[in-house]
């Protein structure tokens, strides 16, 4: 029958920076400064003076780049499947999928039987939220941070619609900059406020690294807090794998999702969904429900050491079996995970080397942009917020008020926050051949830049000059003429 295995090739160790570009398919005229996903669908602030209801901008997604050899690996698998579709999908694909799950499990230090692969982070989050078992007494509350990824925030709202009278959401407002102690204290206060109001804080949701703004949260301490308080923890780790160290055995969250296509150099879309065996009884359905579903009446519900006691003919537990085949889709990227991890080790020197370079570059690059613009980077005194491969820089734009040194005035009018965002990002893409998220946060405009192995400080200096030009043009009202 053959095998999807190919002889292992040795990769060339390459210095970080411009030389690394030879391994990627990025257009020579394009500067890739946005590795993470961007979602800007927040409502206008209550103090907006405009007298309008919530104005929502459509989500914008952008994702990591993939080494050319890894893309070719996916193409080879796709071609092999086209040559023998039924045999590949039925026999070869599951074998390759198991190896990918095991590779992710080693990277995250988790048992392979707790890891499955799904199309993206939103699919993983939706799978958890739509399967979660709420108590029927109507006292359950979701405790979530205010900078939650916008689509996940919408999902928690939808859960309330889907389970009327059973669950509601309580938001923990995080106004930055904050030290880690303050974030933990605020989340703990949110849990206590839920109890004081007569509710049951049931599920706590927070990020490893948030999307907008792109900052590291003290997710380890928040997970421990949830455990101490008897609250189940759901970590949105969309930016975790390939970005920072995550030890799930030590962390022991109740649910965890992370995208492999953002920072791990895996073709889109691919995400890891972690559910420890103690909760796998709850995750009853994939999205969509498919062949792997086993009706409750057919499951042996006896518990042995917190695990479902049934054994399937293929030797896998019901959780893994359920996600093995979820309708036909282009999921060849799933099978590229082991090759991507090996590429990172041989070409880049491994996870620690990548993380060290990118975090340092993000910090230095952010300072360069801020110096050019005459503004500042979003960070705290301990720099725990900036221990990530992304940086957030304040733009020299002022909403209303008097002109101050180095600032450009943006006259208040309905929806102006998003008008500026849309205009600046369109100009970046069309005129400058790049893209960085611009977003309105805490009453001001910010930009987020991502560091990656193929970037250097000079790229951030170039970005600073570009932003200086765009902000000056906004100050002249050009954004109103488009």
Short mmCIF file of C-alpha atoms in Angstrom, two decimals:
data_model
loop_
_atom_site.label_atom_id
_atom_site.label_comp_id
_atom_site.label_asym_id
_atom_site.label_seq_id
_atom_site.Cartn_x
_atom_site.Cartn_y
_atom_site.Cartn_z
CA UNK A 1 0.00 0.00 0.00
CA UNK A 2 2.91 2.36 0.51
CA UNK A 3 3.41 4.99 3.16
CA UNK A 4 3.30 8.75 3.56
CA UNK A 5 6.78 8.55 5.10
CA UNK A 6 9.61 10.01 2.99
CA UNK A 7 13.35 9.79 3.68
CA UNK A 8 14.36 12.44 6.21
CA UNK A 9 16.41 15.24 4.68
CA UNK A 10 18.87 17.36 6.58
CA UNK A 11 18.16 21.05 6.72
CA UNK A 12 20.69 23.86 6.58
CA UNK A 13 21.29 25.87 9.75
CA UNK A 14 20.65 29.51 8.86
CA UNK A 15 21.28 32.78 10.76
CA UNK A 16 18.23 34.70 11.89
CA UNK A 17 17.31 37.78 9.88
CA UNK A 18 17.30 38.49 6.16
CA UNK A 19 19.15 35.31 5.23
CA UNK A 20 16.27 33.29 6.67
CA UNK A 21 13.95 34.68 3.96
CA UNK A 22 15.35 32.19 1.45
CA UNK A 23 13.40 29.47 3.24
CA UNK A 24 10.04 31.25 2.84
CA UNK A 25 7.76 32.11 -0.06
CA UNK A 26 7.24 35.71 1.00
CA UNK A 27 7.12 38.08 -1.97
CA UNK A 28 10.40 40.06 -2.18
CA UNK A 29 8.40 43.29 -2.37
CA UNK A 30 6.39 42.47 0.78
CA UNK A 31 7.43 43.02 4.41
CA UNK A 32 5.72 40.53 6.72
CA UNK A 33 5.23 42.29 10.04
CA UNK A 34 2.00 40.65 11.19
CA UNK A 35 2.53 37.04 12.21
CA UNK A 36 -0.40 36.72 14.58
CA UNK A 37 -4.12 36.97 14.10
CA UNK A 38 -5.88 40.31 14.31
CA UNK A 39 -9.44 40.84 15.43
CA UNK A 40 -10.87 44.33 15.76
CA UNK A 41 -14.54 43.94 16.48
CA UNK A 42 -14.83 45.87 19.70
CA UNK A 43 -17.73 48.27 20.14
CA UNK A 44 -17.19 51.98 20.36
CA UNK A 45 -16.37 53.03 23.92
CA UNK A 46 -19.33 54.17 26.06
CA UNK A 47 -17.77 57.65 26.39
CA UNK A 48 -17.53 58.12 22.64
CA UNK A 49 -19.69 61.28 22.52
CA UNK A 50 -21.39 60.03 19.40
CA UNK A 51 -24.66 58.82 20.85
CA UNK A 52 -24.49 55.66 18.78
CA UNK A 53 -25.07 52.03 19.63
CA UNK A 54 -22.23 49.53 19.21
CA UNK A 55 -20.47 49.81 15.87
CA UNK A 56 -18.74 46.58 14.87
CA UNK A 57 -16.00 46.11 12.32
CA UNK A 58 -15.73 42.77 10.57
CA UNK A 59 -12.95 40.55 11.96
CA UNK A 60 -9.73 40.56 10.01
CA UNK A 61 -7.52 37.48 10.14
CA UNK A 62 -3.87 37.19 9.24
CA UNK A 63 -1.65 34.25 9.92
CA UNK A 64 1.90 32.98 10.11
CA UNK A 65 4.21 32.25 7.20
CA UNK A 66 5.30 28.72 6.36
CA UNK A 67 8.72 27.54 5.11
CA UNK A 68 8.59 26.52 1.46
CA UNK A 69 9.72 22.96 2.18
CA UNK A 70 6.83 22.51 4.61
CA UNK A 71 4.38 23.83 2.02
CA UNK A 72 5.85 21.36 -0.46
CA UNK A 73 5.37 18.58 2.07
CA UNK A 74 1.66 19.41 2.25
CA UNK A 75 1.46 19.50 -1.55
CA UNK A 76 3.13 16.08 -1.77
CA UNK A 77 0.60 14.64 0.66
CA UNK A 78 -2.27 16.24 -1.24
CA UNK A 79 -0.97 14.75 -4.50
CA UNK A 80 -0.59 11.32 -2.92
CA UNK A 81 -4.16 11.49 -1.65
CA UNK A 82 -5.43 12.40 -5.13
CA UNK A 83 -3.63 9.36 -6.51
CA UNK A 84 -5.20 6.93 -4.05
CA UNK A 85 -7.95 8.86 -2.20
CA UNK A 86 -9.85 6.12 -0.38
CA UNK A 87 -6.78 4.16 0.72
CA UNK A 88 -4.99 7.33 1.83
CA UNK A 89 -7.90 8.76 3.81
CA UNK A 90 -8.85 5.45 5.42
CA UNK A 91 -5.41 4.09 6.33
CA UNK A 92 -2.47 6.42 5.71
CA UNK A 93 -4.02 9.63 7.01
CA UNK A 94 -4.89 8.27 10.50
CA UNK A 95 -1.36 6.91 10.91
CA UNK A 96 0.15 10.26 9.98
CA UNK A 97 -2.33 12.07 12.20
CA UNK A 98 -1.27 10.01 15.21
CA UNK A 99 2.36 10.98 14.64
CA UNK A 100 1.40 14.65 14.46
CA UNK A 101 -0.64 14.44 17.66
CA UNK A 102 2.29 12.75 19.38
CA UNK A 103 4.67 15.47 18.15
CA UNK A 104 2.45 18.24 19.52
CA UNK A 105 1.98 16.30 22.75
CA UNK A 106 5.77 16.10 23.24
CA UNK A 107 6.11 19.82 22.56
CA UNK A 108 3.40 20.64 25.10
CA UNK A 109 4.36 17.85 27.54
CA UNK A 110 0.91 16.27 27.46
CA UNK A 111 -0.29 12.67 26.98
CA UNK A 112 -1.08 12.00 23.28
CA UNK A 113 -4.55 10.77 24.20
CA UNK A 114 -5.42 14.29 25.42
CA UNK A 115 -4.49 16.04 22.14
CA UNK A 116 -6.55 16.19 18.95
CA UNK A 117 -6.18 18.43 15.90
CA UNK A 118 -8.87 20.77 14.61
CA UNK A 119 -9.03 23.31 11.78
CA UNK A 120 -8.30 26.44 13.82
CA UNK A 121 -8.51 28.02 17.25
CA UNK A 122 -12.11 29.13 16.77
CA UNK A 123 -13.15 25.57 15.92
CA UNK A 124 -11.43 24.35 19.08
CA UNK A 125 -13.02 27.04 21.23
CA UNK A 126 -16.45 26.43 19.73
CA UNK A 127 -16.07 22.70 20.31
CA UNK A 128 -15.42 23.31 24.00
CA UNK A 129 -18.12 25.91 24.50
CA UNK A 130 -20.86 24.09 22.59
CA UNK A 131 -20.19 20.84 24.45
CA UNK A 132 -19.69 22.27 27.93
CA UNK A 133 -22.14 20.82 30.46
CA UNK A 134 -23.84 23.65 32.37
CA UNK A 135 -25.80 23.17 35.57
CA UNK A 136 -29.58 23.45 35.15
CA UNK A 137 -30.13 25.80 38.11
CA UNK A 138 -29.12 28.93 36.16
CA UNK A 139 -26.34 29.96 38.53
CA UNK A 140 -23.30 29.18 36.32
CA UNK A 141 -21.15 32.13 35.24
CA UNK A 142 -18.28 32.44 32.78
CA UNK A 143 -15.50 34.70 34.09
CA UNK A 144 -13.53 36.16 31.17
CA UNK A 145 -10.93 38.89 30.67
CA UNK A 146 -11.94 42.04 28.80
CA UNK A 147 -9.26 41.56 26.12
CA UNK A 148 -10.65 38.15 25.16
CA UNK A 149 -10.32 37.30 21.44
CA UNK A 150 -13.41 38.92 19.91
CA UNK A 151 -14.92 35.82 18.23
CA UNK A 152 -14.50 33.83 21.46
CA UNK A 153 -16.19 36.66 23.35
CA UNK A 154 -19.06 36.41 20.89
CA UNK A 155 -19.16 32.67 21.41
CA UNK A 156 -19.57 33.01 25.18
CA UNK A 157 -22.48 35.36 24.49
CA UNK A 158 -23.99 32.85 22.10
CA UNK A 159 -23.66 30.13 24.73
CA UNK A 160 -26.06 32.18 26.85
CA UNK A 161 -28.53 32.25 23.96
CA UNK A 162 -28.06 28.54 23.34
CA UNK A 163 -28.64 27.73 27.02
CA UNK A 164 -31.25 30.30 28.10
CA UNK A 165 -31.40 30.74 31.84
CA UNK A 166 -28.47 28.40 32.48
CA UNK A 167 -25.33 30.50 32.10
CA UNK A 168 -24.22 34.12 31.95
CA UNK A 169 -20.92 35.94 31.44
CA UNK A 170 -19.01 38.24 33.80
CA UNK A 171 -16.17 40.31 32.38
CA UNK A 172 -13.00 41.21 34.27
CA UNK A 173 -11.93 44.64 33.08
CA UNK A 174 -8.18 44.93 32.48
CA UNK A 175 -6.93 48.49 31.99
CA UNK A 176 -3.29 48.44 30.94
CA UNK A 177 -0.48 48.67 31.81
CA UNK A 178 -0.86 46.17 34.64
CA UNK A 179 1.60 44.08 36.58
CA UNK A 180 0.94 40.34 36.82
CA UNK A 181 -0.07 40.64 40.49
CA UNK A 182 -2.74 43.14 39.52
CA UNK A 183 -4.13 40.93 36.74
CA UNK A 184 -4.40 37.97 39.10
CA UNK A 185 -6.00 40.12 41.81
CA UNK A 186 -8.59 41.49 39.39
CA UNK A 187 -9.49 38.02 38.14
CA UNK A 188 -9.81 36.77 41.72
CA UNK A 189 -12.05 39.74 42.50
CA UNK A 190 -14.21 38.81 39.51
CA UNK A 191 -14.63 35.28 40.86
CA UNK A 192 -15.56 36.64 44.28
CA UNK A 193 -17.98 39.18 42.77
CA UNK A 194 -19.75 36.31 41.02
CA UNK A 195 -20.20 34.46 44.30
CA UNK A 196 -21.26 37.62 46.14
CA UNK A 197 -23.99 38.11 43.53
CA UNK A 198 -25.31 34.61 44.22
CA UNK A 199 -23.82 32.95 41.15
CA UNK A 200 -21.41 30.06 40.63
CA UNK A 201 -18.15 31.01 38.85
CA UNK A 202 -17.91 27.88 36.69
CA UNK A 203 -15.46 28.58 33.86
CA UNK A 204 -12.57 31.05 33.70
CA UNK A 205 -11.35 32.12 30.24
CA UNK A 206 -8.07 33.93 29.59
CA UNK A 207 -5.22 34.03 27.06
CA UNK A 208 -1.59 33.03 27.05
CA UNK A 209 -0.87 35.95 24.73
CA UNK A 210 -3.79 38.12 23.75
CA UNK A 211 -4.51 39.19 20.19
CA UNK A 212 -5.31 42.90 20.60
CA UNK A 213 -3.21 44.19 22.19
CA UNK A 214 -0.56 41.50 21.76
CA UNK A 215 0.63 41.00 25.36
CA UNK A 216 1.54 38.07 27.57
CA UNK A 217 -0.84 37.33 30.43
CA UNK A 218 0.17 35.50 33.64
CA UNK A 219 -1.76 32.45 32.45
CA UNK A 220 0.17 30.07 34.70
CA UNK A 221 -0.94 31.95 37.80
CA UNK A 222 -4.49 32.40 36.52
CA UNK A 223 -4.75 28.66 35.92
CA UNK A 224 -3.52 27.95 39.46
CA UNK A 225 -5.98 30.53 40.81
CA UNK A 226 -8.90 28.84 39.05
CA UNK A 227 -7.85 25.49 40.48
CA UNK A 228 -7.63 26.95 44.01
CA UNK A 229 -11.05 28.59 43.62
CA UNK A 230 -12.76 25.50 42.19
CA UNK A 231 -13.27 27.17 38.79
CA UNK A 232 -12.59 25.27 35.56
CA UNK A 233 -9.93 26.95 33.40
CA UNK A 234 -10.05 27.45 29.64
CA UNK A 235 -6.83 28.86 28.20
CA UNK A 236 -7.03 30.47 24.79
CA UNK A 237 -3.49 29.65 23.75
CA UNK A 238 -3.93 30.62 20.10
CA UNK A 239 -0.49 32.29 20.14
CA UNK A 240 1.19 29.74 22.40
CA UNK A 241 2.63 26.85 20.37
CA UNK A 242 5.86 27.94 18.71
CA UNK A 243 5.74 31.26 20.59
CA UNK A 244 6.43 30.40 24.22
CA UNK A 245 7.02 27.40 26.47
CA UNK A 246 3.89 25.60 27.61
CA UNK A 247 4.12 22.61 29.95
CA UNK A 248 0.60 21.22 30.20
CA UNK A 249 1.63 18.57 32.72
CA UNK A 250 2.75 21.28 35.13
CA UNK A 251 0.06 23.77 34.12
CA UNK A 252 -2.83 21.27 34.29
CA UNK A 253 -5.59 23.43 32.74
CA UNK A 254 -9.06 22.06 32.17
CA UNK A 255 -9.17 23.08 28.50
CA UNK A 256 -6.51 24.49 26.15
CA UNK A 257 -6.46 25.43 22.47
CA UNK A 258 -3.46 26.56 20.42
CA UNK A 259 -2.98 27.28 16.72
CA UNK A 260 -0.10 25.47 15.01
CA UNK A 261 -0.42 27.67 11.91
CA UNK A 262 0.45 30.92 13.69
CA UNK A 263 3.96 30.48 15.09
CA UNK A 264 4.90 26.80 14.56
CA UNK A 265 5.33 27.08 10.75
CA UNK A 266 2.51 24.61 10.00
CA UNK A 267 0.29 25.17 6.92
CA UNK A 268 -3.12 26.74 7.60
CA UNK A 269 -5.32 25.75 9.23
CA UNK A 270 -4.28 23.55 12.10
CA UNK A 271 -4.82 23.83 15.84
CA UNK A 272 -4.28 21.58 18.84
CA UNK A 273 -7.18 20.97 21.20
CA UNK A 274 -6.22 19.66 24.66
CA UNK A 275 -8.79 18.09 26.95
CA UNK A 276 -7.53 16.06 29.92
CA UNK A 277 -9.12 12.66 30.37
CA UNK A 278 -11.12 13.86 33.37
CA UNK A 279 -13.19 16.11 31.06
CA UNK A 280 -13.34 14.11 27.84
CA UNK A 281 -16.80 12.80 28.75
CA UNK A 282 -18.02 16.36 28.22
CA UNK A 283 -16.72 16.81 24.65
CA UNK A 284 -19.40 14.79 22.93
CA UNK A 285 -19.39 16.26 19.43
CA UNK A 286 -16.98 17.52 16.82
CA UNK A 287 -17.86 20.43 14.55
CA UNK A 288 -19.51 19.14 12.44
CA UNK A 289 -20.58 15.91 14.10
CA UNK A 290 -19.20 13.06 12.00
CA UNK A 291 -18.40 9.34 11.82
CA UNK A 292 -16.45 9.23 15.09
CA UNK A 293 -19.46 10.15 17.24
CA UNK A 294 -20.55 7.39 19.64
CA UNK A 295 -24.06 7.68 21.15
CA UNK A 296 -24.16 7.83 24.93
CA UNK A 297 -26.09 4.57 25.14
CA UNK A 298 -23.18 2.81 23.47
CA UNK A 299 -20.56 4.15 25.84
CA UNK A 300 -19.61 2.38 29.02
CA UNK A 301 -20.02 5.23 31.48
CA UNK A 302 -18.17 3.52 34.32
CA UNK A 303 -15.23 5.61 35.47
CA UNK A 304 -11.79 4.19 36.20
CA UNK A 305 -9.32 6.70 37.70
CA UNK A 306 -11.30 9.52 36.12
CA UNK A 307 -11.20 8.00 32.65
CA UNK A 308 -13.95 6.53 30.52
CA UNK A 309 -13.53 2.78 30.76
CA UNK A 310 -14.39 1.90 27.17
CA UNK A 311 -11.72 0.68 24.76
CA UNK A 312 -12.37 0.90 21.04
CA UNK A 313 -11.29 -1.72 18.55
CA UNK A 314 -8.53 0.58 17.26
CA UNK A 315 -7.09 0.93 20.76
CA UNK A 316 -7.93 4.64 21.01
CA UNK A 317 -10.18 6.34 23.49
CA UNK A 318 -13.51 7.81 22.41
CA UNK A 319 -12.15 11.39 22.47
CA UNK A 320 -9.34 10.70 20.00
CA UNK A 321 -11.55 8.44 17.85
CA UNK A 322 -14.21 11.16 17.60
CA UNK A 323 -11.79 13.69 16.07
CA UNK A 324 -9.93 11.32 13.75
CA UNK A 325 -12.20 11.97 10.78
CA UNK A 326 -14.39 15.07 10.69
CA UNK A 327 -15.74 15.17 7.12
CA UNK A 328 -13.53 15.82 4.07
CA UNK A 329 -11.46 19.00 4.20
CA UNK A 330 -8.00 20.18 3.22
CA UNK A 331 -6.27 19.11 6.41
CA UNK A 332 -2.94 17.99 4.98
CA UNK A 333 -1.25 20.59 7.17
CA UNK A 334 -2.12 18.37 10.14
CA UNK A 335 0.39 15.82 8.89
CA UNK A 336 3.21 18.36 8.56
CA UNK A 337 3.69 19.05 12.28
CA UNK A 338 6.61 16.65 12.87
CA UNK A 339 8.43 18.04 9.83
CA UNK A 340 7.84 21.63 10.96
CA UNK A 341 9.23 20.91 14.41
CA UNK A 342 12.30 19.22 12.91
CA UNK A 343 12.81 22.17 10.53
CA UNK A 344 12.73 24.57 13.47
CA UNK A 345 15.32 22.48 15.29
CA UNK A 346 17.75 22.06 12.39
CA UNK A 347 17.40 25.44 10.64
CA UNK A 348 16.74 27.71 13.62
CA UNK A 349 18.37 25.89 16.52
CA UNK A 350 15.18 24.94 18.33
CA UNK A 351 12.35 26.54 20.25
CA UNK A 352 14.43 28.41 22.82
CA UNK A 353 16.61 30.03 20.16
CA UNK A 354 13.56 31.14 18.18
CA UNK A 355 11.80 32.54 21.23
CA UNK A 356 14.87 34.41 22.47
CA UNK A 357 15.52 36.04 19.09
CA UNK A 358 11.92 37.03 18.43
CA UNK A 359 11.16 38.37 21.93
CA UNK A 360 14.33 40.48 21.93
CA UNK A 361 13.61 41.69 18.39
CA UNK A 362 10.03 42.64 19.27
CA UNK A 363 11.21 44.66 22.26
CA UNK A 364 14.00 46.41 20.38
CA UNK A 365 11.86 46.92 17.28
CA UNK A 366 9.00 48.36 19.31
CA UNK A 367 11.34 50.90 20.89
CA UNK A 368 12.64 51.91 17.46
CA UNK A 369 9.12 52.55 16.17
CA UNK A 370 8.18 54.47 19.33
CA UNK A 371 11.30 56.64 19.08
CA UNK A 372 10.52 57.53 15.47
CA UNK A 373 6.90 58.37 16.33
CA UNK A 374 7.75 60.12 19.60
CA UNK A 375 5.40 57.87 21.56
CA UNK A 376 5.77 54.76 23.75
CA UNK A 377 5.45 51.00 23.85
CA UNK A 378 2.66 49.36 25.87
CA UNK A 379 4.47 47.61 28.72
CA UNK A 380 4.74 47.41 32.50
CA UNK A 381 7.74 48.02 34.77
CA UNK A 382 8.60 44.32 35.07
CA UNK A 383 8.29 43.88 31.27
CA UNK A 384 6.23 40.75 31.80
CA UNK A 385 3.66 42.06 29.31
CA UNK A 386 6.25 42.27 26.55
CA UNK A 387 7.68 38.77 27.06
CA UNK A 388 6.23 37.87 23.66
CA UNK A 389 7.09 38.05 19.98
CA UNK A 390 4.77 41.02 19.45
CA UNK A 391 4.98 44.67 20.41
CA UNK A 392 2.31 47.38 20.69
CA UNK A 393 3.20 51.01 19.97
CA UNK A 394 1.09 54.11 20.58
CA UNK A 395 0.39 56.17 17.45
CA UNK A 396 0.76 59.97 17.56
CA UNK A 397 -2.95 60.54 16.95
CA UNK A 398 -5.25 62.39 19.32
CA UNK A 399 -9.04 62.09 19.20
CA UNK A 400 -10.36 65.64 19.50
CA UNK A 401 -8.78 68.18 21.86
CA UNK A 402 -5.93 70.57 21.20
CA UNK A 403 -2.84 69.82 19.13
CA UNK A 404 0.12 68.84 21.31
CA UNK A 405 3.77 68.25 20.52
CA UNK A 406 4.16 65.58 17.85
CA UNK A 407 0.45 64.73 17.86
CA UNK A 408 -1.99 64.79 14.95
CA UNK A 409 -5.58 65.73 15.73
CA UNK A 410 -8.40 63.46 14.57
CA UNK A 411 -11.73 65.28 14.72
CA UNK A 412 -14.49 63.36 16.51
CA UNK A 413 -17.30 62.06 14.33
CA UNK A 414 -19.37 58.85 14.28
CA UNK A 415 -17.25 55.76 13.70
CA UNK A 416 -14.00 57.72 13.30
CA UNK A 417 -12.05 55.12 15.32
CA UNK A 418 -12.63 52.47 12.69
CA UNK A 419 -12.39 54.88 9.76
CA UNK A 420 -8.80 55.64 10.75
CA UNK A 421 -8.03 51.95 11.33
CA UNK A 422 -9.39 50.89 7.96
CA UNK A 423 -7.71 53.73 6.03
CA UNK A 424 -4.28 53.16 7.56
CA UNK A 425 -4.33 49.41 7.02
CA UNK A 426 -5.51 49.75 3.42
CA UNK A 427 -2.71 52.23 2.71
CA UNK A 428 -0.18 49.86 4.25
CA UNK A 429 -1.31 47.03 1.99
CA UNK A 430 -1.69 49.05 -1.22
CA UNK A 431 1.11 51.60 -1.00
CA UNK A 432 3.67 50.02 1.29
CA UNK A 433 3.30 46.26 0.66
CA UNK A 434 2.92 45.35 4.31
CA UNK A 435 0.28 44.92 7.01
CA UNK A 436 0.21 45.65 10.72
CA UNK A 437 -2.92 45.76 12.87
CA UNK A 438 -3.99 49.27 13.86
CA UNK A 439 -6.53 49.30 16.67
CA UNK A 440 -8.33 51.71 18.99
CA UNK A 441 -7.65 50.73 22.59
CA UNK A 442 -8.23 52.62 25.84
CA UNK A 443 -9.02 55.88 24.03
CA UNK A 444 -6.09 55.89 21.60
CA UNK A 445 -4.81 54.32 18.40
CA UNK A 446 -2.08 51.69 18.58
CA UNK A 447 -0.23 49.48 16.13
CA UNK A 448 0.94 45.91 16.73
CA UNK A 449 4.08 44.54 15.08
CA UNK A 450 5.24 40.92 15.13
CA UNK A 451 8.84 39.72 15.24
CA UNK A 452 9.82 36.64 13.25
CA UNK A 453 13.00 34.75 12.40
CA UNK A 454 13.30 36.46 8.99
CA UNK A 455 13.05 40.03 10.33
CA UNK A 456 15.65 42.48 11.62
CA UNK A 457 15.60 45.80 13.49
CA UNK A 458 15.87 47.63 10.16
CA UNK A 459 12.40 46.30 9.24
CA UNK A 460 10.94 47.97 12.32
CA UNK A 461 12.76 51.22 11.56
CA UNK A 462 11.23 51.14 8.08
CA UNK A 463 7.81 50.47 9.66
CA UNK A 464 8.27 53.45 11.98
CA UNK A 465 8.90 55.80 9.05
CA UNK A 466 5.88 54.39 7.22
CA UNK A 467 3.65 54.94 10.26
CA UNK A 468 5.03 58.46 10.68
CA UNK A 469 3.91 59.25 7.12
CA UNK A 470 0.47 57.67 7.52
CA UNK A 471 -0.22 59.44 10.82
CA UNK A 472 0.73 62.79 9.31
CA UNK A 473 -1.66 62.14 6.44
CA UNK A 474 -4.43 61.28 8.91
CA UNK A 475 -3.71 64.58 10.65
CA UNK A 476 -4.30 66.33 7.32
CA UNK A 477 -7.67 64.57 6.99
CA UNK A 478 -6.76 62.29 4.09
CA UNK A 479 -8.63 59.42 5.71
CA UNK A 480 -11.88 61.32 5.17
CA UNK A 481 -11.39 61.64 1.40
CA UNK A 482 -11.18 57.95 0.57
#
